[in-house]
Structures are given as C-alpha cells and as structure tokens.
XYZ file of C-alpha atoms in Angstrom:
348
model
C -62.249 211.508 -73.467
C -61.110 208.016 -72.171
C -58.007 207.872 -69.954
C -54.947 206.129 -71.246
C -51.938 204.579 -69.544
C -48.297 205.079 -70.850
C -46.296 201.848 -70.735
C -42.764 203.059 -70.167
C -39.917 201.239 -72.050
C -40.484 197.709 -70.672
C -43.283 198.518 -68.274
C -46.646 200.388 -67.526
C -48.825 202.126 -65.215
C -52.403 201.109 -65.799
C -55.317 203.469 -65.406
C -58.711 202.444 -66.665
C -61.265 204.189 -68.811
C -63.197 204.385 -65.473
C -61.927 204.274 -62.050
C -60.478 200.930 -61.093
C -63.249 198.427 -60.479
C -64.556 198.232 -56.866
C -64.382 194.447 -56.409
C -66.588 192.785 -53.777
C -65.151 189.356 -53.812
C -63.077 186.845 -55.771
C -62.102 183.168 -55.900
C -60.113 180.832 -57.975
C -60.554 177.347 -58.975
C -58.978 174.738 -56.825
C -56.611 172.051 -57.861
C -56.752 168.544 -56.870
C -59.756 167.500 -58.701
C -60.854 163.840 -58.896
C -60.378 161.411 -61.715
C -63.232 160.622 -64.054
C -65.872 158.472 -62.595
C -66.250 155.013 -64.048
C -70.004 155.218 -63.450
C -72.486 156.489 -66.002
C -73.085 160.214 -66.639
C -75.824 160.101 -63.950
C -72.871 159.669 -61.495
C -72.309 158.106 -58.195
C -75.311 156.759 -56.436
C -77.771 158.157 -58.976
C -79.134 160.484 -56.338
C -77.656 163.485 -57.981
C -79.113 165.636 -59.355
C -82.668 165.593 -57.947
C -83.470 169.291 -58.612
C -82.358 171.995 -60.854
C -78.616 173.060 -60.825
C -78.020 176.727 -61.054
C -75.076 177.860 -63.128
C -73.889 181.227 -62.400
C -72.629 183.545 -65.261
C -70.939 186.603 -63.791
C -71.809 188.817 -66.667
C -74.691 190.443 -68.504
C -76.920 188.386 -70.809
C -75.641 188.394 -74.363
C -71.933 188.471 -73.569
C -69.369 185.988 -74.623
C -69.513 183.984 -71.412
C -73.271 184.016 -71.325
C -73.601 182.875 -74.986
C -71.037 180.019 -74.379
C -73.106 178.938 -71.294
C -76.431 178.924 -73.190
C -74.864 176.908 -75.980
C -73.509 174.427 -73.393
C -76.710 174.262 -71.404
C -78.689 171.642 -73.301
C -75.788 169.366 -73.759
C -74.940 169.495 -70.030
C -78.642 168.801 -69.291
C -78.654 165.811 -71.461
C -75.299 164.477 -69.856
C -76.778 165.139 -66.259
C -80.271 164.032 -67.119
C -81.364 167.033 -65.244
C -82.204 170.740 -65.478
C -79.641 173.483 -65.558
C -80.779 176.969 -64.884
C -78.454 179.885 -65.969
C -78.256 182.734 -63.580
C -76.761 185.938 -64.638
C -75.132 187.839 -61.710
C -73.269 190.747 -63.340
C -71.579 193.520 -61.584
C -68.083 194.452 -60.290
C -66.377 193.150 -63.254
C -67.644 189.628 -62.372
C -66.927 189.626 -58.710
C -70.581 189.716 -57.784
C -71.300 186.385 -59.402
C -68.095 184.788 -58.237
C -68.682 185.870 -54.639
C -72.036 184.031 -54.784
C -70.347 181.016 -56.143
C -67.651 180.891 -53.541
C -70.150 181.259 -50.796
C -72.716 178.714 -51.990
C -73.336 175.468 -50.383
C -70.950 172.864 -51.730
C -73.872 170.556 -52.762
C -73.347 170.519 -56.381
C -76.460 172.592 -57.046
C -74.584 175.760 -57.649
C -71.864 175.888 -60.295
C -70.686 178.698 -62.368
C -68.261 179.900 -65.129
C -64.937 181.479 -64.142
C -62.910 183.528 -66.387
C -59.059 183.546 -66.177
C -56.973 185.537 -66.001
C -59.212 188.552 -65.623
C -60.652 187.643 -62.167
C -57.292 187.214 -60.558
C -56.490 190.781 -59.817
C -59.259 190.735 -57.172
C -57.291 188.643 -54.794
C -53.738 189.339 -56.045
C -53.968 193.059 -55.729
C -52.854 193.745 -52.100
C -54.726 197.183 -52.042
C -57.940 195.291 -52.143
C -57.229 193.362 -48.879
C -58.826 190.167 -50.030
C -56.993 187.389 -48.414
C -59.723 184.993 -47.597
C -60.008 183.639 -51.206
C -57.733 181.918 -53.653
C -57.066 178.806 -55.576
C -58.495 176.768 -52.599
C -61.848 178.489 -52.936
C -63.278 176.419 -55.710
C -63.601 172.895 -57.069
C -62.572 172.807 -60.697
C -65.016 170.892 -62.932
C -63.491 171.512 -66.541
C -62.470 174.017 -68.970
C -64.794 174.838 -71.864
C -63.189 177.371 -74.126
C -59.622 178.961 -74.604
C -59.829 181.954 -76.618
C -56.302 183.077 -77.561
C -55.234 186.649 -77.651
C -54.888 188.395 -81.046
C -53.270 191.646 -82.146
C -55.031 193.652 -84.847
C -54.287 196.824 -86.792
C -56.025 198.890 -89.373
C -55.739 197.588 -92.980
C -54.871 201.139 -94.037
C -51.863 201.378 -91.772
C -48.702 201.137 -93.795
C -46.268 201.343 -91.040
C -46.077 197.600 -90.341
C -46.622 194.904 -92.843
C -46.693 192.135 -90.312
C -46.071 191.302 -86.670
C -42.253 191.722 -86.994
C -42.724 195.161 -88.423
C -45.226 196.050 -85.591
C -42.872 194.766 -82.932
C -39.929 196.675 -84.349
C -41.766 199.827 -84.595
C -43.065 199.386 -80.965
C -39.613 198.932 -79.617
C -38.637 202.485 -80.943
C -41.889 204.420 -80.942
C -44.969 204.800 -78.688
C -47.883 203.072 -79.809
C -51.530 203.408 -78.465
C -53.013 199.878 -77.907
C -56.341 198.804 -76.249
C -57.277 196.516 -73.445
C -60.752 195.497 -71.903
C -59.850 196.760 -68.540
C -56.990 197.010 -65.873
C -55.799 193.481 -65.201
C -57.745 191.868 -68.102
C -55.994 189.337 -70.329
C -55.595 191.899 -72.993
C -53.797 194.290 -70.630
C -51.499 191.424 -69.353
C -50.865 190.511 -72.982
C -49.418 194.042 -73.807
C -47.550 193.817 -70.440
C -45.969 190.582 -71.351
C -44.763 191.974 -74.675
C -43.270 195.152 -72.942
C -41.715 193.015 -70.220
C -40.078 190.603 -72.676
C -39.281 192.654 -75.699
C -39.194 196.209 -74.442
C -42.094 197.450 -76.506
C -43.568 200.934 -75.724
C -47.269 201.019 -75.451
C -49.838 203.404 -74.161
C -52.934 201.424 -73.132
C -56.462 202.644 -73.617
C -58.638 200.746 -71.166
C -62.072 200.038 -72.792
C -65.222 198.327 -71.555
C -65.095 195.586 -74.239
C -63.525 194.581 -77.566
C -66.438 196.435 -79.553
C -65.217 199.733 -78.201
C -61.678 198.818 -79.011
C -62.362 198.030 -82.494
C -64.373 201.134 -82.778
C -61.366 203.123 -81.588
C -59.129 201.404 -84.191
C -61.379 202.089 -87.066
C -61.677 205.672 -85.895
C -58.150 206.045 -85.762
C -57.989 206.691 -82.087
C -55.531 203.793 -81.458
C -52.753 201.922 -83.336
C -53.587 198.448 -82.413
C -56.180 196.241 -80.608
C -55.376 193.615 -78.147
C -58.359 191.291 -77.970
C -59.322 187.594 -78.481
C -59.693 185.606 -81.518
C -63.362 185.136 -81.055
C -63.781 188.898 -80.754
C -61.938 189.918 -83.975
C -62.476 186.834 -86.502
C -65.586 188.504 -88.182
C -64.018 191.894 -88.800
C -60.812 190.189 -89.968
C -62.648 188.064 -92.367
C -64.599 191.031 -93.628
C -61.431 193.080 -94.034
C -62.298 195.751 -91.737
C -59.321 195.032 -89.501
C -56.126 193.042 -90.011
C -54.996 190.525 -87.368
C -51.232 190.313 -87.382
C -50.635 187.779 -84.826
C -52.266 185.194 -82.535
C -50.700 185.116 -79.079
C -49.891 181.435 -78.785
C -46.509 180.110 -77.582
C -46.455 177.332 -80.310
C -46.412 177.343 -83.993
C -49.872 175.725 -84.436
C -52.196 178.443 -85.969
C -55.667 179.076 -84.819
C -58.219 177.105 -86.943
C -60.156 180.289 -87.071
C -57.412 182.548 -88.414
C -55.329 180.138 -90.466
C -53.827 182.987 -92.521
C -52.330 184.576 -89.213
C -49.047 183.620 -87.700
C -48.582 182.911 -83.970
C -46.039 184.897 -82.039
C -43.808 181.718 -81.767
C -43.946 181.168 -85.362
C -42.926 184.902 -86.030
C -40.002 184.408 -83.641
C -41.526 186.062 -80.521
C -41.190 183.094 -78.166
C -42.373 182.522 -74.532
C -45.224 184.889 -74.771
C -48.969 183.640 -74.699
C -52.281 185.267 -73.777
C -55.686 183.703 -73.510
C -58.945 183.985 -72.011
C -60.227 180.769 -70.651
C -63.807 179.952 -69.560
C -64.284 177.071 -67.314
C -66.838 175.582 -64.887
C -66.193 175.481 -61.159
C -68.089 174.756 -58.038
C -67.564 175.845 -54.373
C -64.698 174.121 -52.411
C -65.499 171.098 -50.382
C -67.749 169.384 -52.966
C -68.577 165.798 -52.319
C -66.160 163.475 -54.458
C -69.044 161.622 -55.943
C -71.016 164.695 -56.898
C -67.780 166.182 -58.351
C -67.181 163.067 -60.431
C -70.821 163.215 -61.831
C -70.285 166.833 -62.691
C -66.873 166.283 -64.295
C -68.133 163.333 -66.473
C -71.070 165.381 -67.544
C -69.001 168.436 -68.281
C -66.676 166.393 -70.484
C -69.528 164.779 -72.416
C -71.216 168.160 -72.848
C -68.115 170.115 -73.886
C -66.893 167.430 -76.293
C -70.291 166.992 -77.903
C -69.724 167.411 -81.738
C -72.680 169.696 -81.901
C -71.509 171.914 -79.111
C -68.131 172.217 -80.779
C -69.663 173.092 -84.110
C -72.066 175.798 -82.550
C -69.106 177.466 -80.788
C -66.928 177.444 -83.972
C -69.512 179.561 -85.735
C -68.402 182.293 -83.247
C -64.781 181.645 -83.694
C -64.488 180.160 -80.211
C -62.081 177.245 -79.805
C -63.428 174.414 -77.436
C -60.545 173.283 -75.314
C -61.896 170.728 -72.784
C -59.510 170.263 -70.019
C -60.100 167.986 -67.106
C -59.731 169.168 -63.559
C -56.002 168.517 -63.280
C -55.033 170.075 -66.531
C -57.385 173.005 -65.930
C -55.670 173.511 -62.688
C -52.321 173.723 -64.381
C -53.829 176.408 -66.696
C -55.060 178.329 -63.671
C -51.931 177.979 -61.992
C -50.002 179.411 -64.851
C -52.477 182.352 -65.231
C -52.081 183.056 -61.515
C -48.239 183.021 -61.818
C -48.110 185.364 -64.736
C -50.894 187.837 -63.329
C -49.099 187.902 -60.043
C -45.603 188.605 -61.503
C -46.930 191.254 -63.994
C -49.197 192.754 -61.368
C -46.499 193.250 -58.829
C -44.152 194.703 -61.301
C -46.322 196.973 -63.370
C -49.888 197.453 -61.788
C -49.960 197.533 -58.051
C -46.221 197.593 -57.322
C -45.392 197.648 -53.795
C -48.753 198.759 -52.560
C -49.400 197.931 -48.854
C-alpha cells in the first residue's frame, strides 16, 4: 500500500511512495551565457567538434527526456556537422547523470539534459549537505521543452464540473492527489495551490504519471497532478478529464485547447512546468559555448523537430541561455521557498 502525505490546510508534509531518494550529487545551470555567435553553425574556429559529443540523459531509455533527446539528436548532429551520442545514466532520481555532467571536462564534448524544477531539491534540502553545487555548476546552452502542469480528474466524478468547483471543494474537503515524487514539479504544483488558496490535499507520491493515472482510474485518488504531455492522450480518449493547465497567463495549451488555464479560471499567480534543457559543465570556452548555443537553437527550432514532439503533446519552447537562466532562477526561487516552508522545514 503506497504511502501518502497529508497537506494540512495550506501546507504539507511530503512522504514518498518509497523512502526519500538518496541523492548522490546535483547541479543547476549557470546563468551568464554568451550571446549567439555570428559565425556559422560549425562555430568559432571550425575546430569543434572533432570527435563525438556525449549527451547525458539522467533517466532510463524510453522515458520522456530520453525520447525528446533522441528526437533532437539528428537535428543537433546536422547543426553541428558532427556526431552526438546519447548516454543514459539513470539512478538516484537523475542525480547520477547530473553528477557526471557537473564533473566532466568543460571541453564541450560532454553535454546533457537537466530537468527543472525536479533536480533542485538535491542541493536545496539542507539535510543532504550538498553545498558544493548550484547555479554556477553548469553552463546553460538552451531550453528544448516546457511541459506545463495539468490537473486531471475522472470523467465520472460529478463532484466538480470544472477547476472552479474542484478548487472550492478542495478548500473545504480533503482530496487525495498524486505527484511523481517528493520535490517534483507535480509536488510543488499542489504545494503552490495549498500555499496560495488554502486547498487541502493528501499527496500520493508515485514513480511516474502512468502510476498516477492508474490510481485515478482505479478510484484510489481524486485528482492527478501531471504534465500536459503525460495526460493529453488519455484526455483526448475520454479516459480522464483535464480541468486546468497550470499556466499563469490566459493562453491555452495548443495540445489542450478545450482546457482553461488557471489564470483564465481566475486562479492567478500560480504556474507549474517541467522544463528540459541542455547544459554543459561550468567553465566552457566561450567559442565552444557559442557553437553549441547556435546548434541547439537551430536544432530545437527545426520545423520537423517541433512537429515530431507535437505528436507527443510536448511543447517546444526554445529559450536562449539568458532567458533559460531566468526560468531556472524562478524555479529555484519557488522550490526554495516551498521546500523551506513545507518539505524540509528548519532541518539542520
């Protein structure tokens, strides 16, 4: 029987389905990235790359990040005029791969995907004692995907017709909702609602969105907190009913055009997303960085790449290094505040 966590009126005390992940290391993408190079996509002096580039994916093959990386791979190879090898290094909730990325030589031949805000708990939680990593540990290359949060209920649940009814009910009654782990974007999403609107949630921490949807269909939970790309197919098939996309503007998701955003429904100043971007170790040569930035932009913005990810309900959202750094900073700020308030508290 999976463990759950009760979120008291306006807060929570998260406990995972399994014991809290033992994290091995973490980093976060650094701000202060260069402007786009005026040279061609080969970059700089033309001496980079001269051998294959390894791109670390900190999750198992077949997962969302891995699929996105493999869709991007040929477009990145074309832009770089070189080979890109995907290296899966799963374990520790992603920290095994991110640790390798942090500690790689900053020569441009090791890059990798980072997933925010999920990996921030590893350096923000003071109980883990990880003080040697942070925003300065990475060189940001560019964001590939921003997959916004979504709230889904069972189509047969007549307690709430829409997100307004759901929120009103949750302000008065305990509801069991899901997340994909302590300190995940889904967990922070429910915390944000409790923090701002005094909703009352008990959180079931699952290993992934598939488990969460199964729990909803089995009547074990009242709602699923997941991402648009994880619930689109089931929503379109009528198996579940997405009642809100967690955006802080009124522009609807192109993949769930029949679903309002939180802001559109009147629940403002709350947003949740899972971003997937490319980073390298800190200390990368500016010319090599510029080459990677240019190639990343060309690959991510390639129409065929956008079309292929769209079939999975994934919204391509290219951000150059400075804008990506702004996103990372916002994720860090939100995770830090919510974590200190509701997750690790005043832990030494």
